[in-house]
Short mmCIF file of C-alpha atoms in Angstrom, two decimals:
data_model
loop_
_atom_site.label_atom_id
_atom_site.label_comp_id
_atom_site.label_asym_id
_atom_site.label_seq_id
_atom_site.Cartn_x
_atom_site.Cartn_y
_atom_site.Cartn_z
CA UNK O 1 -0.53 -81.83 -54.75
CA UNK O 2 2.22 -81.00 -53.08
CA UNK O 3 0.97 -77.55 -53.30
CA UNK O 4 -2.58 -78.22 -52.50
CA UNK O 5 -0.96 -79.82 -49.00
CA UNK O 6 0.96 -76.62 -47.91
CA UNK O 7 -1.93 -74.48 -49.06
CA UNK O 8 -3.78 -76.98 -46.16
CA UNK O 9 -1.27 -77.20 -43.96
CA UNK O 10 -1.19 -73.71 -44.04
CA UNK O 11 -5.32 -72.68 -43.12
CA UNK O 12 -5.06 -75.15 -40.65
CA UNK O 13 -2.11 -73.16 -38.44
CA UNK O 14 -4.26 -70.14 -39.65
CA UNK O 15 -7.08 -71.39 -37.34
CA UNK O 16 -5.89 -72.65 -34.62
CA UNK O 17 -3.89 -69.86 -34.55
CA UNK O 18 -7.63 -67.66 -34.63
CA UNK O 19 -8.33 -69.57 -32.02
CA UNK O 20 -5.96 -68.62 -29.57
CA UNK O 21 -7.65 -64.92 -29.22
CA UNK O 22 -10.86 -63.45 -28.45
CA UNK O 23 -12.95 -62.31 -25.80
CA UNK O 24 -13.55 -66.65 -25.01
CA UNK O 25 -10.21 -67.77 -25.28
CA UNK O 26 -8.83 -69.72 -21.70
CA UNK O 27 -5.02 -68.59 -23.72
CA UNK O 28 -5.68 -64.53 -24.56
CA UNK O 29 -5.63 -64.30 -19.95
CA UNK O 30 -7.42 -60.91 -18.66
CA UNK O 31 -7.33 -62.04 -14.42
CA UNK O 32 -4.66 -62.96 -11.94
CA UNK O 33 -5.91 -67.33 -11.80
CA UNK O 34 -6.54 -67.31 -15.86
CA UNK O 35 -2.62 -65.61 -16.31
CA UNK O 36 -1.15 -68.61 -13.61
CA UNK O 37 -3.67 -71.13 -15.61
CA UNK O 38 -2.64 -70.10 -18.59
CA UNK O 39 1.31 -70.42 -17.76
CA UNK O 40 0.94 -73.51 -16.44
CA UNK O 41 -1.17 -75.04 -19.28
CA UNK O 42 1.90 -73.65 -21.61
CA UNK O 43 4.31 -75.17 -19.40
CA UNK O 44 2.82 -78.58 -19.68
CA UNK O 45 2.73 -77.88 -23.62
CA UNK O 46 6.39 -76.86 -24.34
CA UNK O 47 7.14 -79.76 -21.99
CA UNK O 48 4.62 -82.54 -24.15
CA UNK O 49 6.52 -81.02 -27.27
CA UNK O 50 9.19 -81.42 -25.52
CA UNK O 51 9.15 -85.33 -25.35
CA UNK O 52 7.31 -85.54 -28.41
CA UNK O 53 10.44 -84.04 -30.57
CA UNK O 54 12.35 -86.11 -28.39
CA UNK O 55 10.71 -88.92 -29.67
CA UNK O 56 9.79 -88.90 -33.41
CA UNK O 57 14.27 -87.65 -33.23
CA UNK O 58 15.08 -91.21 -31.86
CA UNK O 59 12.47 -93.12 -34.10
CA UNK O 60 14.25 -90.89 -37.31
CA UNK O 61 17.45 -92.39 -36.30
CA UNK O 62 16.05 -95.08 -35.60
CA UNK O 63 15.01 -96.00 -39.24
CA UNK O 64 18.16 -94.13 -41.16
CA UNK O 65 20.52 -95.73 -39.39
CA UNK O 66 20.31 -98.06 -36.95
CA UNK O 67 20.76 -101.45 -39.12
CA UNK O 68 21.83 -103.78 -36.64
CA UNK O 69 20.71 -104.08 -32.80
CA UNK O 70 21.89 -103.05 -29.99
CA UNK O 71 23.26 -105.30 -27.63
CA UNK O 72 20.30 -106.31 -25.09
CA UNK O 73 22.82 -104.76 -21.85
CA UNK O 74 23.15 -101.56 -23.76
CA UNK O 75 18.82 -101.64 -24.73
CA UNK O 76 17.59 -101.96 -21.31
CA UNK O 77 19.77 -99.87 -20.56
CA UNK O 78 18.31 -96.99 -22.86
CA UNK O 79 15.21 -98.36 -21.76
CA UNK O 80 15.61 -97.74 -18.12
CA UNK O 81 16.69 -93.86 -18.49
CA UNK O 82 13.94 -93.30 -21.42
CA UNK O 83 11.98 -95.43 -20.48
CA UNK O 84 11.38 -94.77 -16.80
CA UNK O 85 14.00 -92.09 -15.56
CA UNK O 86 13.68 -89.26 -17.70
CA UNK O 87 9.47 -89.84 -17.39
CA UNK O 88 9.97 -89.74 -13.65
CA UNK O 89 11.54 -86.88 -13.13
CA UNK O 90 10.18 -85.13 -15.76
CA UNK O 91 6.11 -85.62 -14.62
CA UNK O 92 7.84 -84.70 -10.77
CA UNK O 93 9.08 -81.72 -12.53
CA UNK O 94 6.11 -81.06 -13.70
CA UNK O 95 3.85 -81.69 -10.70
CA UNK O 96 5.93 -79.56 -8.90
CA UNK O 97 5.29 -76.59 -11.00
CA UNK O 98 1.38 -77.06 -10.98
CA UNK O 99 1.31 -77.86 -7.04
CA UNK O 100 3.39 -74.13 -6.58
CA UNK O 101 0.80 -72.51 -8.44
CA UNK O 102 -2.03 -73.78 -7.20
CA UNK O 103 -2.03 -71.65 -4.24
CA UNK O 104 -2.96 -68.30 -6.73
CA UNK O 105 -4.95 -70.15 -9.36
CA UNK O 106 -7.20 -70.30 -6.71
CA UNK O 107 -6.79 -68.85 -3.56
CA UNK O 108 -9.52 -69.77 -1.78
CA UNK O 109 -11.00 -66.87 1.18
CA UNK O 110 -13.56 -66.94 3.47
CA UNK O 111 -16.71 -65.82 2.54
CA UNK O 112 -18.36 -62.29 3.69
CA UNK O 113 -14.70 -60.22 3.75
CA UNK O 114 -16.08 -57.15 2.66
CA UNK O 115 -15.79 -57.36 -0.60
CA UNK O 116 -18.18 -56.96 -3.35
CA UNK O 117 -20.26 -60.13 -3.26
CA UNK O 118 -22.16 -61.01 -6.76
CA UNK O 119 -24.74 -63.85 -7.11
CA UNK O 120 -25.44 -65.27 -9.99
CA UNK O 121 -28.40 -68.13 -10.72
CA UNK O 122 -28.66 -70.12 -13.69
CA UNK O 123 -31.91 -71.12 -15.77
CA UNK O 124 -32.88 -72.40 -18.98
CA UNK O 125 -32.75 -70.33 -20.41
CA UNK O 126 -30.68 -67.49 -18.28
CA UNK O 127 -28.43 -66.61 -15.64
CA UNK O 128 -29.84 -64.13 -13.17
CA UNK O 129 -27.46 -61.55 -11.11
CA UNK O 130 -27.75 -59.54 -7.77
CA UNK O 131 -23.94 -57.58 -6.77
CA UNK O 132 -24.11 -57.29 -3.18
CA UNK O 133 -21.66 -53.29 -2.01
CA UNK O 134 -18.95 -54.29 0.26
CA UNK O 135 -20.47 -51.11 2.23
CA UNK O 136 -24.72 -52.71 2.89
CA UNK O 137 -25.82 -50.42 0.48
CA UNK O 138 -28.84 -51.90 -1.42
CA UNK O 139 -29.33 -55.09 -3.97
CA UNK O 140 -28.74 -53.85 -8.10
CA UNK O 141 -30.36 -57.13 -9.11
CA UNK O 142 -29.70 -57.79 -12.53
CA UNK O 143 -29.71 -60.48 -15.48
CA UNK O 144 -27.53 -61.85 -18.12
CA UNK O 145 -24.32 -59.86 -17.23
CA UNK O 146 -21.53 -59.75 -15.35
CA UNK O 147 -19.04 -56.23 -13.90
CA UNK O 148 -16.23 -55.63 -11.74
CA UNK O 149 -14.64 -53.29 -11.09
CA UNK O 150 -10.47 -54.13 -12.30
CA UNK O 151 -7.67 -54.80 -9.50
CA UNK O 152 -10.22 -56.04 -7.31
CA UNK O 153 -11.26 -59.35 -5.88
CA UNK O 154 -14.79 -60.74 -6.49
CA UNK O 155 -16.90 -63.55 -4.45
CA UNK O 156 -19.46 -65.12 -7.30
CA UNK O 157 -22.14 -66.97 -4.99
CA UNK O 158 -23.26 -69.28 -7.88
CA UNK O 159 -26.24 -71.27 -7.18
CA UNK O 160 -29.24 -72.79 -9.83
CA UNK O 161 -32.95 -72.84 -9.39
CA UNK O 162 -33.54 -76.25 -11.92
CA UNK O 163 -30.28 -78.90 -13.47
CA UNK O 164 -26.41 -78.38 -13.95
CA UNK O 165 -24.87 -75.20 -14.66
CA UNK O 166 -21.15 -74.22 -15.22
CA UNK O 167 -20.33 -70.58 -14.33
CA UNK O 168 -17.43 -69.81 -16.67
CA UNK O 169 -15.80 -66.80 -17.97
CA UNK O 170 -12.69 -67.88 -20.06
CA UNK O 171 -10.04 -64.84 -19.53
CA UNK O 172 -10.13 -64.32 -16.19
CA UNK O 173 -10.17 -67.52 -14.60
CA UNK O 174 -11.70 -71.22 -14.14
CA UNK O 175 -15.46 -73.16 -14.42
CA UNK O 176 -17.25 -73.56 -11.39
CA UNK O 177 -20.24 -76.05 -11.49
CA UNK O 178 -23.81 -74.62 -10.34
CA UNK O 179 -25.44 -77.21 -8.89
CA UNK O 180 -30.04 -76.82 -7.94
CA UNK O 181 -29.43 -76.88 -3.75
CA UNK O 182 -25.98 -75.96 -3.09
CA UNK O 183 -23.81 -73.10 -3.54
CA UNK O 184 -20.82 -72.73 -4.48
CA UNK O 185 -18.28 -70.41 -4.57
CA UNK O 186 -15.41 -68.79 -6.59
CA UNK O 187 -12.71 -64.83 -5.81
CA UNK O 188 -11.57 -63.40 -9.35
CA UNK O 189 -9.56 -60.58 -9.73
CA UNK O 190 -10.44 -59.17 -13.84
CA UNK O 191 -6.68 -57.89 -14.73
CA UNK O 192 -7.48 -55.16 -17.57
CA UNK O 193 -11.32 -53.43 -18.48
CA UNK O 194 -12.75 -54.72 -21.38
CA UNK O 195 -15.16 -56.95 -22.33
CA UNK O 196 -15.68 -60.62 -22.18
CA UNK O 197 -17.83 -63.72 -23.15
CA UNK O 198 -18.85 -66.79 -20.33
CA UNK O 199 -19.88 -69.28 -21.65
CA UNK O 200 -22.10 -72.35 -19.91
CA UNK O 201 -19.92 -75.08 -20.06
CA UNK O 202 -22.21 -77.42 -18.60
CA UNK O 203 -25.06 -79.23 -21.14
CA UNK O 204 -28.06 -78.01 -18.99
CA UNK O 205 -31.72 -78.80 -21.47
CA UNK O 206 -32.02 -77.66 -25.73
CA UNK O 207 -30.45 -74.05 -25.25
CA UNK O 208 -27.82 -75.06 -23.81
CA UNK O 209 -26.12 -73.58 -26.38
CA UNK O 210 -27.46 -70.68 -26.43
CA UNK O 211 -27.35 -70.23 -23.43
CA UNK O 212 -24.06 -66.82 -22.75
CA UNK O 213 -23.32 -63.59 -21.16
CA UNK O 214 -20.68 -61.18 -21.55
CA UNK O 215 -18.57 -59.64 -18.70
CA UNK O 216 -17.77 -56.82 -19.05
CA UNK O 217 -14.66 -55.42 -16.66
CA UNK O 218 -14.33 -51.79 -14.91
CA UNK O 219 -12.28 -49.07 -14.04
CA UNK O 220 -13.15 -49.12 -9.98
CA UNK O 221 -14.31 -45.86 -10.70
CA UNK O 222 -16.62 -46.74 -13.69
CA UNK O 223 -17.92 -49.55 -12.00
CA UNK O 224 -18.68 -46.94 -9.01
CA UNK O 225 -20.30 -44.90 -11.55
CA UNK O 226 -22.31 -47.99 -13.27
CA UNK O 227 -23.52 -49.71 -10.17
CA UNK O 228 -25.04 -46.57 -8.35
CA UNK O 229 -26.75 -45.94 -11.15
CA UNK O 230 -28.67 -49.24 -10.92
CA UNK O 231 -29.65 -48.37 -7.88
CA UNK O 232 -32.03 -46.24 -8.91
CA UNK O 233 -35.07 -46.69 -11.14
CA UNK O 234 -35.30 -46.14 -14.86
CA UNK O 235 -36.10 -42.45 -15.59
CA UNK O 236 -38.04 -44.08 -18.34
CA UNK O 237 -40.30 -46.32 -15.86
CA UNK O 238 -43.33 -45.00 -16.39
CA UNK O 239 -45.79 -43.68 -19.93
CA UNK O 240 -47.21 -44.85 -22.22
CA UNK O 241 -44.86 -48.08 -22.15
CA UNK O 242 -45.85 -48.88 -19.16
CA UNK O 243 -49.01 -48.99 -18.99
CA UNK O 244 -49.19 -51.41 -22.02
CA UNK O 245 -46.12 -53.65 -20.46
CA UNK O 246 -48.74 -54.42 -16.89
CA UNK O 247 -51.74 -54.66 -18.63
CA UNK O 248 -50.24 -57.59 -21.13
CA UNK O 249 -49.09 -59.64 -18.27
CA UNK O 250 -45.44 -58.80 -18.43
CA UNK O 251 -44.79 -57.96 -14.74
CA UNK O 252 -46.06 -60.96 -13.21
CA UNK O 253 -42.34 -62.52 -14.54
CA UNK O 254 -40.74 -59.68 -15.11
CA UNK O 255 -38.98 -56.41 -12.51
CA UNK O 256 -39.14 -52.87 -14.05
CA UNK O 257 -37.56 -51.29 -10.68
CA UNK O 258 -40.41 -48.09 -10.17
CA UNK O 259 -43.42 -49.36 -11.38
CA UNK O 260 -45.88 -51.96 -9.64
CA UNK O 261 -44.60 -55.48 -12.37
CA UNK O 262 -42.79 -57.27 -9.55
CA UNK O 263 -42.40 -60.29 -10.44
CA UNK O 264 -39.04 -62.69 -10.17
CA UNK O 265 -39.99 -65.94 -12.34
CA UNK O 266 -37.91 -63.83 -15.91
CA UNK O 267 -34.83 -61.89 -15.28
CA UNK O 268 -35.03 -58.39 -13.95
CA UNK O 269 -35.68 -55.80 -16.91
CA UNK O 270 -35.17 -52.68 -14.76
CA UNK O 271 -32.31 -51.62 -17.00
CA UNK O 272 -32.67 -53.71 -19.95
CA UNK O 273 -32.47 -51.01 -22.73
CA UNK O 274 -28.16 -50.51 -21.23
CA UNK O 275 -27.27 -54.02 -21.47
CA UNK O 276 -24.94 -55.54 -24.45
CA UNK O 277 -27.26 -57.81 -25.48
CA UNK O 278 -30.91 -59.43 -24.74
CA UNK O 279 -31.70 -63.32 -24.48
CA UNK O 280 -28.91 -64.28 -22.80
CA UNK O 281 -25.63 -63.26 -25.67
CA UNK O 282 -27.61 -64.48 -28.13
CA UNK O 283 -29.06 -61.33 -29.90
CA UNK O 284 -28.53 -57.52 -30.13
CA UNK O 285 -30.39 -55.32 -27.87
CA UNK O 286 -32.37 -53.14 -30.52
CA UNK O 287 -35.57 -52.90 -30.76
CA UNK O 288 -35.87 -55.31 -33.67
CA UNK O 289 -34.51 -58.27 -31.95
CA UNK O 290 -36.91 -57.07 -29.25
CA UNK O 291 -39.80 -57.53 -31.21
CA UNK O 292 -38.40 -60.69 -32.37
CA UNK O 293 -38.19 -62.20 -29.14
CA UNK O 294 -41.03 -60.38 -27.72
CA UNK O 295 -43.23 -62.44 -30.88
CA UNK O 296 -42.00 -66.07 -30.55
CA UNK O 297 -38.92 -66.41 -27.86
CA UNK O 298 -39.21 -70.54 -28.96
CA UNK O 299 -37.91 -69.44 -32.38
CA UNK O 300 -35.38 -67.54 -30.91
CA UNK O 301 -34.85 -70.34 -27.77
CA UNK O 302 -35.75 -73.51 -27.91
CA UNK O 303 -36.77 -75.10 -24.99
CA UNK O 304 -37.76 -71.23 -23.10
CA UNK O 305 -40.52 -70.93 -20.54
CA UNK O 306 -41.36 -67.46 -21.45
CA UNK O 307 -44.47 -67.17 -23.91
CA UNK O 308 -44.91 -65.82 -27.17
CA UNK O 309 -46.51 -62.71 -27.61
CA UNK O 310 -47.33 -62.83 -31.46
CA UNK O 311 -51.21 -62.60 -30.76
CA UNK O 312 -50.42 -58.86 -29.96
CA UNK O 313 -51.21 -55.63 -32.40
CA UNK O 314 -47.95 -55.17 -34.16
CA UNK O 315 -48.02 -52.28 -32.72
CA UNK O 316 -48.28 -52.72 -29.66
CA UNK O 317 -45.40 -56.01 -29.66
CA UNK O 318 -43.37 -52.70 -31.14
CA UNK O 319 -44.64 -50.11 -28.13
CA UNK O 320 -43.55 -53.18 -25.39
CA UNK O 321 -40.48 -53.15 -27.58
CA UNK O 322 -39.49 -48.94 -27.59
CA UNK O 323 -40.16 -49.71 -23.79
CA UNK O 324 -37.99 -52.44 -22.86
CA UNK O 325 -34.86 -50.26 -25.00
CA UNK O 326 -35.39 -46.67 -23.40
CA UNK O 327 -34.62 -48.70 -20.00
CA UNK O 328 -31.71 -47.54 -19.60
#
């Protein structure tokens, strides 16, 4: 029985430790703001642990060694110092530490300072992403993926097209709500390259849990090259696949740069073949997954507004999937 209990404790601790890492862990910071948030959390958790251990130690001492009641004056001093003075001083120290960190946790800045601006708009259940280069170059429209240069402070302009969403990349910084009719701003700076996961942190409907995006922090030179490539249409935007895409009405909702498909209702598909996933972070980016999503998107993501195209011949669906996969 004791061995079973020991195994259960080890298993529980293993699960808890495993949750401290990964692409969506706030305890594995890779951004300036996230590092300060993690520092504050560790300080408060450590202080809480010390208080808990002290209370448990007093409890054990009282149960094992105290057989007689303390005299009233001595008990009063214990209550005064241990129950009033010590907690007040401890909380004041933690508050002072938190206030000292606050300016660096979320340093506000005036809008339009000249750096890179990324506009993110939440939809049920996907993300529209628009990059505004600081040099005044053409805007780059994308979806369901956010890329940032390492070591540069980026302004994120957050809005919502329908209901309240919440933008959050735990390893890079804190969360910010996206509210219809309101524009919120968040500044993030990635401290190291990597690929992280950003979930929607506010319940927004049936497929709330199926609404996420990869956040890719890239070296500045690689990011500049990536942004320049995305500013031009994909070299594979034409051909038979384009004709099928337009013929079946896909261009009424989706945009493919360099073609007559200029829809703005759904995600921009100009370079969808080069993204890390499809369906807002829930499916791999391959032809089989594209065929599945084109045929029955409501089965993949309940409540999605995109209609299914299962009525098309299988060869046509495969042609559309191959075309989209080639948009790089």
